[in-house]
Short mmCIF file of C-alpha atoms in Angstrom, two decimals:
data_model
loop_
_atom_site.label_atom_id
_atom_site.label_comp_id
_atom_site.label_asym_id
_atom_site.label_seq_id
_atom_site.Cartn_x
_atom_site.Cartn_y
_atom_site.Cartn_z
CA MET A 667 99.38 79.29 75.61
CA LYS A 668 96.10 80.42 76.75
CA ALA A 669 95.44 83.32 79.10
CA THR A 670 93.50 80.83 81.56
CA GLU A 671 97.09 79.26 82.27
CA LEU A 672 98.55 82.57 83.22
CA ILE A 673 95.49 83.43 85.40
CA ALA A 674 95.74 80.02 87.11
CA LYS A 675 99.14 81.00 88.06
CA ILE A 676 98.27 84.43 89.35
CA GLU A 677 95.35 82.99 91.32
CA ALA A 678 97.58 80.47 92.95
CA TYR A 679 100.28 83.05 94.07
CA ALA A 680 97.55 85.57 94.99
CA PRO A 681 94.42 83.53 95.99
CA ARG A 682 91.25 85.50 95.37
CA ASP A 683 89.76 84.71 98.98
CA LEU A 684 92.61 87.18 100.12
CA ALA A 685 91.17 90.09 98.46
CA TRP A 686 88.81 92.60 100.26
CA GLU A 687 85.36 91.52 99.46
CA ARG A 688 84.08 94.66 97.55
CA ASP A 689 87.49 94.93 95.33
CA PRO A 690 86.66 94.12 91.77
CA ILE A 691 89.51 91.87 91.13
CA GLY A 692 90.07 89.09 88.51
CA LEU A 693 89.28 89.17 84.87
CA GLN A 694 88.48 92.58 83.85
CA LEU A 695 87.82 92.28 80.24
CA GLY A 696 88.50 89.78 77.45
CA ASP A 697 88.35 86.08 76.63
CA PRO A 698 90.26 84.02 78.94
CA ASN A 699 90.35 81.23 76.43
CA GLN A 700 92.07 83.10 73.78
CA GLU A 701 96.03 82.57 72.93
CA ILE A 702 98.23 85.01 74.42
CA HIS A 703 101.96 85.81 73.25
CA THR A 704 102.92 89.40 74.99
CA VAL A 705 102.36 90.23 78.37
CA MET A 706 102.67 93.83 79.72
CA THR A 707 102.46 94.50 83.33
CA ALA A 708 100.87 97.93 84.58
CA LEU A 709 99.93 99.51 87.86
CA ASP A 710 96.84 101.51 86.25
CA VAL A 711 94.84 100.58 83.21
CA ARG A 712 94.51 103.89 81.64
CA PRO A 713 93.97 105.12 77.77
CA GLU A 714 97.77 105.76 77.56
CA VAL A 715 98.72 102.46 78.82
CA VAL A 716 96.26 100.74 76.51
CA ALA A 717 97.86 102.70 73.67
CA GLU A 718 101.13 101.60 74.79
CA ALA A 719 99.89 97.79 74.78
CA ILE A 720 98.41 98.21 71.19
CA ALA A 721 101.46 99.65 69.73
CA ASN A 722 103.35 96.80 71.34
CA ASN A 723 101.01 94.01 69.98
CA VAL A 724 100.10 92.86 73.73
CA ASP A 725 97.26 90.39 74.16
CA PHE A 726 97.42 90.15 77.95
CA ILE A 727 97.53 93.21 80.53
CA PHE A 728 98.50 92.07 83.99
CA ALA A 729 97.58 95.07 86.37
CA HIS A 730 97.47 95.56 89.97
CA HIS A 731 94.79 98.27 90.16
CA PRO A 732 91.56 97.03 88.78
CA MET A 733 90.43 98.78 85.59
CA ILE A 734 86.63 98.75 86.29
CA PHE A 735 86.06 100.21 89.91
CA ARG A 736 82.64 101.58 88.76
CA PRO A 737 80.46 100.03 86.09
CA ALA A 738 79.83 101.80 82.86
CA LYS A 739 76.39 103.51 82.48
CA ASN A 740 76.47 103.27 78.71
CA LEU A 741 78.99 102.65 75.94
CA ASP A 742 79.08 105.97 74.56
CA LEU A 743 82.49 106.00 72.69
CA SER A 744 83.18 109.68 73.13
CA VAL A 745 83.65 109.05 76.70
CA PRO A 746 87.51 108.24 76.88
CA GLN A 747 87.04 105.21 79.65
CA ASN A 748 84.51 103.62 77.33
CA LYS A 749 86.67 104.18 74.21
CA MET A 750 89.35 102.60 76.12
CA TYR A 751 87.41 99.47 76.73
CA ALA A 752 86.33 99.43 73.00
CA ASP A 753 89.96 99.63 72.11
CA LEU A 754 91.00 96.79 74.09
CA ILE A 755 88.15 94.57 72.83
CA LYS A 756 89.06 95.75 69.17
CA HIS A 757 92.58 94.41 69.57
CA ASP A 758 91.75 91.40 71.49
CA ILE A 759 93.62 92.22 74.89
CA VAL A 760 92.65 90.51 77.83
CA VAL A 761 92.83 92.48 81.01
CA TYR A 762 93.35 90.76 84.41
CA ALA A 763 93.74 92.70 87.94
CA ALA A 764 95.31 91.38 91.07
CA HIS A 765 94.75 94.31 93.74
CA THR A 766 94.14 93.57 97.46
CA ASN A 767 94.83 89.75 97.05
CA LEU A 768 98.45 90.72 95.74
CA ASP A 769 98.66 93.21 98.63
CA ALA A 770 97.80 90.50 101.27
CA ALA A 771 99.83 87.53 99.44
CA ALA A 772 103.11 86.15 100.98
CA GLY A 773 105.74 87.74 98.26
CA GLY A 774 103.35 89.97 97.15
CA MET A 775 103.08 93.91 97.09
CA ASN A 776 103.78 94.71 100.52
CA ASP A 777 106.58 92.26 100.99
CA TRP A 778 108.23 94.03 97.77
CA LEU A 779 107.63 97.40 99.52
CA ALA A 780 109.21 96.19 102.77
CA GLU A 781 112.24 95.02 100.87
CA ALA A 782 112.51 98.19 99.03
CA LEU A 783 112.28 100.04 102.32
CA GLN A 784 115.18 98.03 103.78
CA LEU A 785 113.18 96.20 106.34
CA THR A 786 114.43 93.04 107.99
CA ASP A 787 112.61 90.38 110.10
CA VAL A 788 109.34 91.29 108.39
CA ALA A 789 105.74 89.96 109.24
CA PRO A 790 102.37 91.03 108.29
CA LEU A 791 101.07 94.14 110.08
CA ILE A 792 97.62 92.89 110.14
CA PRO A 793 97.90 89.22 109.75
CA ASN A 794 95.53 86.51 108.56
CA ALA A 795 95.15 83.24 110.64
CA ASP A 796 98.00 81.64 108.67
CA GLY A 797 100.62 84.20 110.06
CA LYS A 798 101.98 84.56 106.65
CA THR A 799 99.41 86.70 104.60
CA GLY A 800 97.59 89.66 105.47
CA LEU A 801 97.53 93.62 105.18
CA GLY A 802 100.56 95.57 105.50
CA ARG A 803 104.17 94.43 106.79
CA ILE A 804 106.24 95.49 109.95
CA GLY A 805 109.93 95.18 110.11
CA SER A 806 113.12 96.78 111.40
CA LEU A 807 115.73 98.79 109.71
CA ALA A 808 119.45 97.53 110.38
CA THR A 809 120.21 100.98 112.30
CA PRO A 810 118.19 103.76 113.70
CA GLN A 811 117.45 106.84 111.31
CA THR A 812 116.14 110.25 112.00
CA VAL A 813 112.55 110.83 110.66
CA THR A 814 114.06 113.46 108.31
CA ASP A 815 116.73 110.92 106.94
CA TYR A 816 114.41 108.13 106.42
CA ALA A 817 111.78 110.29 104.90
CA THR A 818 114.37 111.66 102.60
CA PHE A 819 115.29 107.99 101.67
CA VAL A 820 111.58 107.39 100.85
CA ARG A 821 111.26 110.14 98.76
CA ASP A 822 114.40 109.11 96.61
CA LEU A 823 113.25 105.59 96.28
CA PHE A 824 110.12 106.26 94.99
CA ASN A 825 111.26 109.04 92.86
CA VAL A 826 108.73 111.81 94.01
CA ALA A 827 109.45 115.44 94.33
CA HIS A 828 108.26 115.40 97.98
CA VAL A 829 106.69 113.28 100.60
CA ARG A 830 104.23 114.40 103.25
CA VAL A 831 105.58 113.71 106.75
CA ILE A 832 103.34 113.81 109.74
CA ALA A 833 105.43 114.05 112.82
CA ASN A 834 105.98 116.22 116.03
CA ASP A 835 109.77 115.71 116.09
CA MET A 836 111.68 115.54 112.66
CA ASN A 837 114.76 114.60 114.46
CA ARG A 838 113.36 111.49 116.25
CA SER A 839 115.05 108.28 116.00
CA ILE A 840 112.98 105.49 114.28
CA GLN A 841 113.65 101.89 113.63
CA ARG A 842 110.77 99.90 113.48
CA ILE A 843 108.89 100.71 110.50
CA ALA A 844 105.39 99.48 109.20
CA VAL A 845 104.17 99.76 105.48
CA LEU A 846 100.91 99.52 103.80
CA GLY A 847 100.76 99.88 100.04
CA GLY A 848 98.21 102.16 98.83
CA ASP A 849 95.54 103.93 100.87
CA GLY A 850 96.35 102.89 104.64
CA GLY A 851 95.08 105.71 106.62
CA SER A 852 92.57 103.83 108.68
CA GLU A 853 95.05 101.11 109.56
CA TYR A 854 97.53 103.67 111.36
CA PRO A 855 96.07 102.66 114.68
CA ASP A 856 97.20 98.90 113.69
CA ALA A 857 100.85 100.17 113.20
CA LEU A 858 101.01 102.05 116.34
CA ALA A 859 99.63 99.10 118.29
CA ALA A 860 102.18 96.79 116.77
CA GLY A 861 104.91 98.89 118.08
CA ALA A 862 106.00 100.86 114.91
CA ASP A 863 108.15 103.68 115.21
CA ALA A 864 106.81 105.00 111.77
CA TYR A 865 104.31 104.09 109.28
CA VAL A 866 104.82 104.31 105.47
CA THR A 867 101.49 104.68 103.39
CA ALA A 868 99.81 106.84 101.13
CA ASP A 869 96.67 109.07 100.54
CA PHE A 870 96.63 110.20 104.20
CA TYR A 871 93.43 112.28 105.25
CA TYR A 872 93.98 115.69 106.79
CA HIS A 873 91.80 114.88 110.00
CA THR A 874 93.39 111.65 110.63
CA ALA A 875 96.84 113.37 110.24
CA HIS A 876 95.80 115.28 113.41
CA ASP A 877 94.90 112.13 115.31
CA VAL A 878 98.57 110.77 114.37
CA LEU A 879 100.23 113.86 115.88
CA ALA A 880 98.03 113.55 119.02
CA ASP A 881 99.24 110.13 119.27
CA ASP A 882 102.76 111.14 118.80
CA PHE A 883 103.43 108.74 116.04
CA VAL A 884 105.16 109.16 112.64
CA VAL A 885 103.55 108.71 109.26
CA ILE A 886 105.37 109.15 105.85
CA ASP A 887 103.36 109.43 102.91
CA PRO A 888 105.18 109.01 99.67
CA ASP A 889 102.08 108.95 97.04
CA HIS A 890 99.78 106.06 96.10
CA HIS A 891 102.24 105.58 93.14
CA MET A 892 104.81 104.14 95.28
CA GLU A 893 102.98 100.71 93.96
CA ALA A 894 104.55 101.28 90.61
CA ILE A 895 107.24 99.07 91.97
CA ALA A 896 105.05 96.18 91.12
CA LYS A 897 105.37 96.37 87.54
CA ASP A 898 109.02 95.02 87.34
CA LYS A 899 107.97 92.40 90.18
CA LEU A 900 105.19 91.20 88.16
CA VAL A 901 107.57 90.80 85.06
CA GLU A 902 110.00 88.75 87.31
CA LEU A 903 107.02 86.54 88.32
CA VAL A 904 105.86 85.91 84.88
CA ASN A 905 109.13 85.07 83.69
CA ASP A 906 109.82 82.71 86.47
CA TRP A 907 106.47 80.80 85.57
CA GLN A 908 107.34 80.86 81.93
CA THR A 909 110.41 79.04 82.79
CA GLU A 910 109.15 76.54 85.15
CA ASN A 911 106.31 75.69 82.83
CA ASN A 912 107.83 75.89 79.62
CA TRP A 913 105.35 78.43 78.23
CA ASP A 914 105.96 80.00 74.76
CA LEU A 915 105.29 83.66 75.48
CA ASP A 916 107.28 85.91 73.11
CA ARG A 917 107.70 88.93 75.44
CA VAL A 918 107.01 89.77 78.98
CA PHE A 919 107.41 93.82 79.88
CA ALA A 920 106.63 96.59 82.07
CA SER A 921 104.54 99.32 81.04
CA THR A 922 106.72 102.39 80.69
CA GLU A 923 103.81 104.91 81.07
CA ASN A 924 103.87 107.09 84.44
CA THR A 925 100.15 106.96 85.52
CA ASP A 926 100.76 109.00 88.55
CA PRO A 927 97.99 111.68 88.44
CA TYR A 928 99.86 114.28 90.74
CA THR A 929 102.44 116.84 89.59
CA TYR A 930 104.51 118.27 92.45
CA ILE A 931 105.48 121.95 92.13
#
């Protein structure tokens, strides 16, 4: 099959018009008309991920985070990022990214996070006009938990050594939970206004955290890498499309590389 067939399915599932206008989603590199046989899903496209793809004869990387946030100023191959681009071209690997469009899509990133966080009666936190898509999700736990207990669950769920918790009272009971994958600090007022007891997001800014405390709200920050949940979910999607469309892909698998840049000590 051609890469264009897979791209068409991705864009039907996570329409491009759902993306933040400055988000460089879509085809990142390669020829969309080439034949593809092996698909690897990834959170980030980093040199170690590309090396894994080459070792496994991958010809299509389906990533969540765009590979090219800032244009290259030259093609000096002594620069690791540029060498990575060259390696991808040399090995005929197509790279495609679905980022904020996948975040906002129904059945996309934030729905996967809400499910993992054991939320029910889930709805978009900041809905689009259709009421089904939009930024973040909000839902409820089956039973109330303390901030400490739920933060511990979140820590274990995303397999990180620590989570950052912003709360005046760690023993407070919480049940209505909002979530926004990635960097959602600027949207915390939306979570507060929506009636959430707590908000799960990442990359929370120090001074914004003071505002959270002044509002007597609760934020749990488990690290941006929580979005790695997408790797296996994207494999499930591509396998479903393979079955529905009788594609002849040889293999679909998730990258095993951990691209979290942080080490907790």
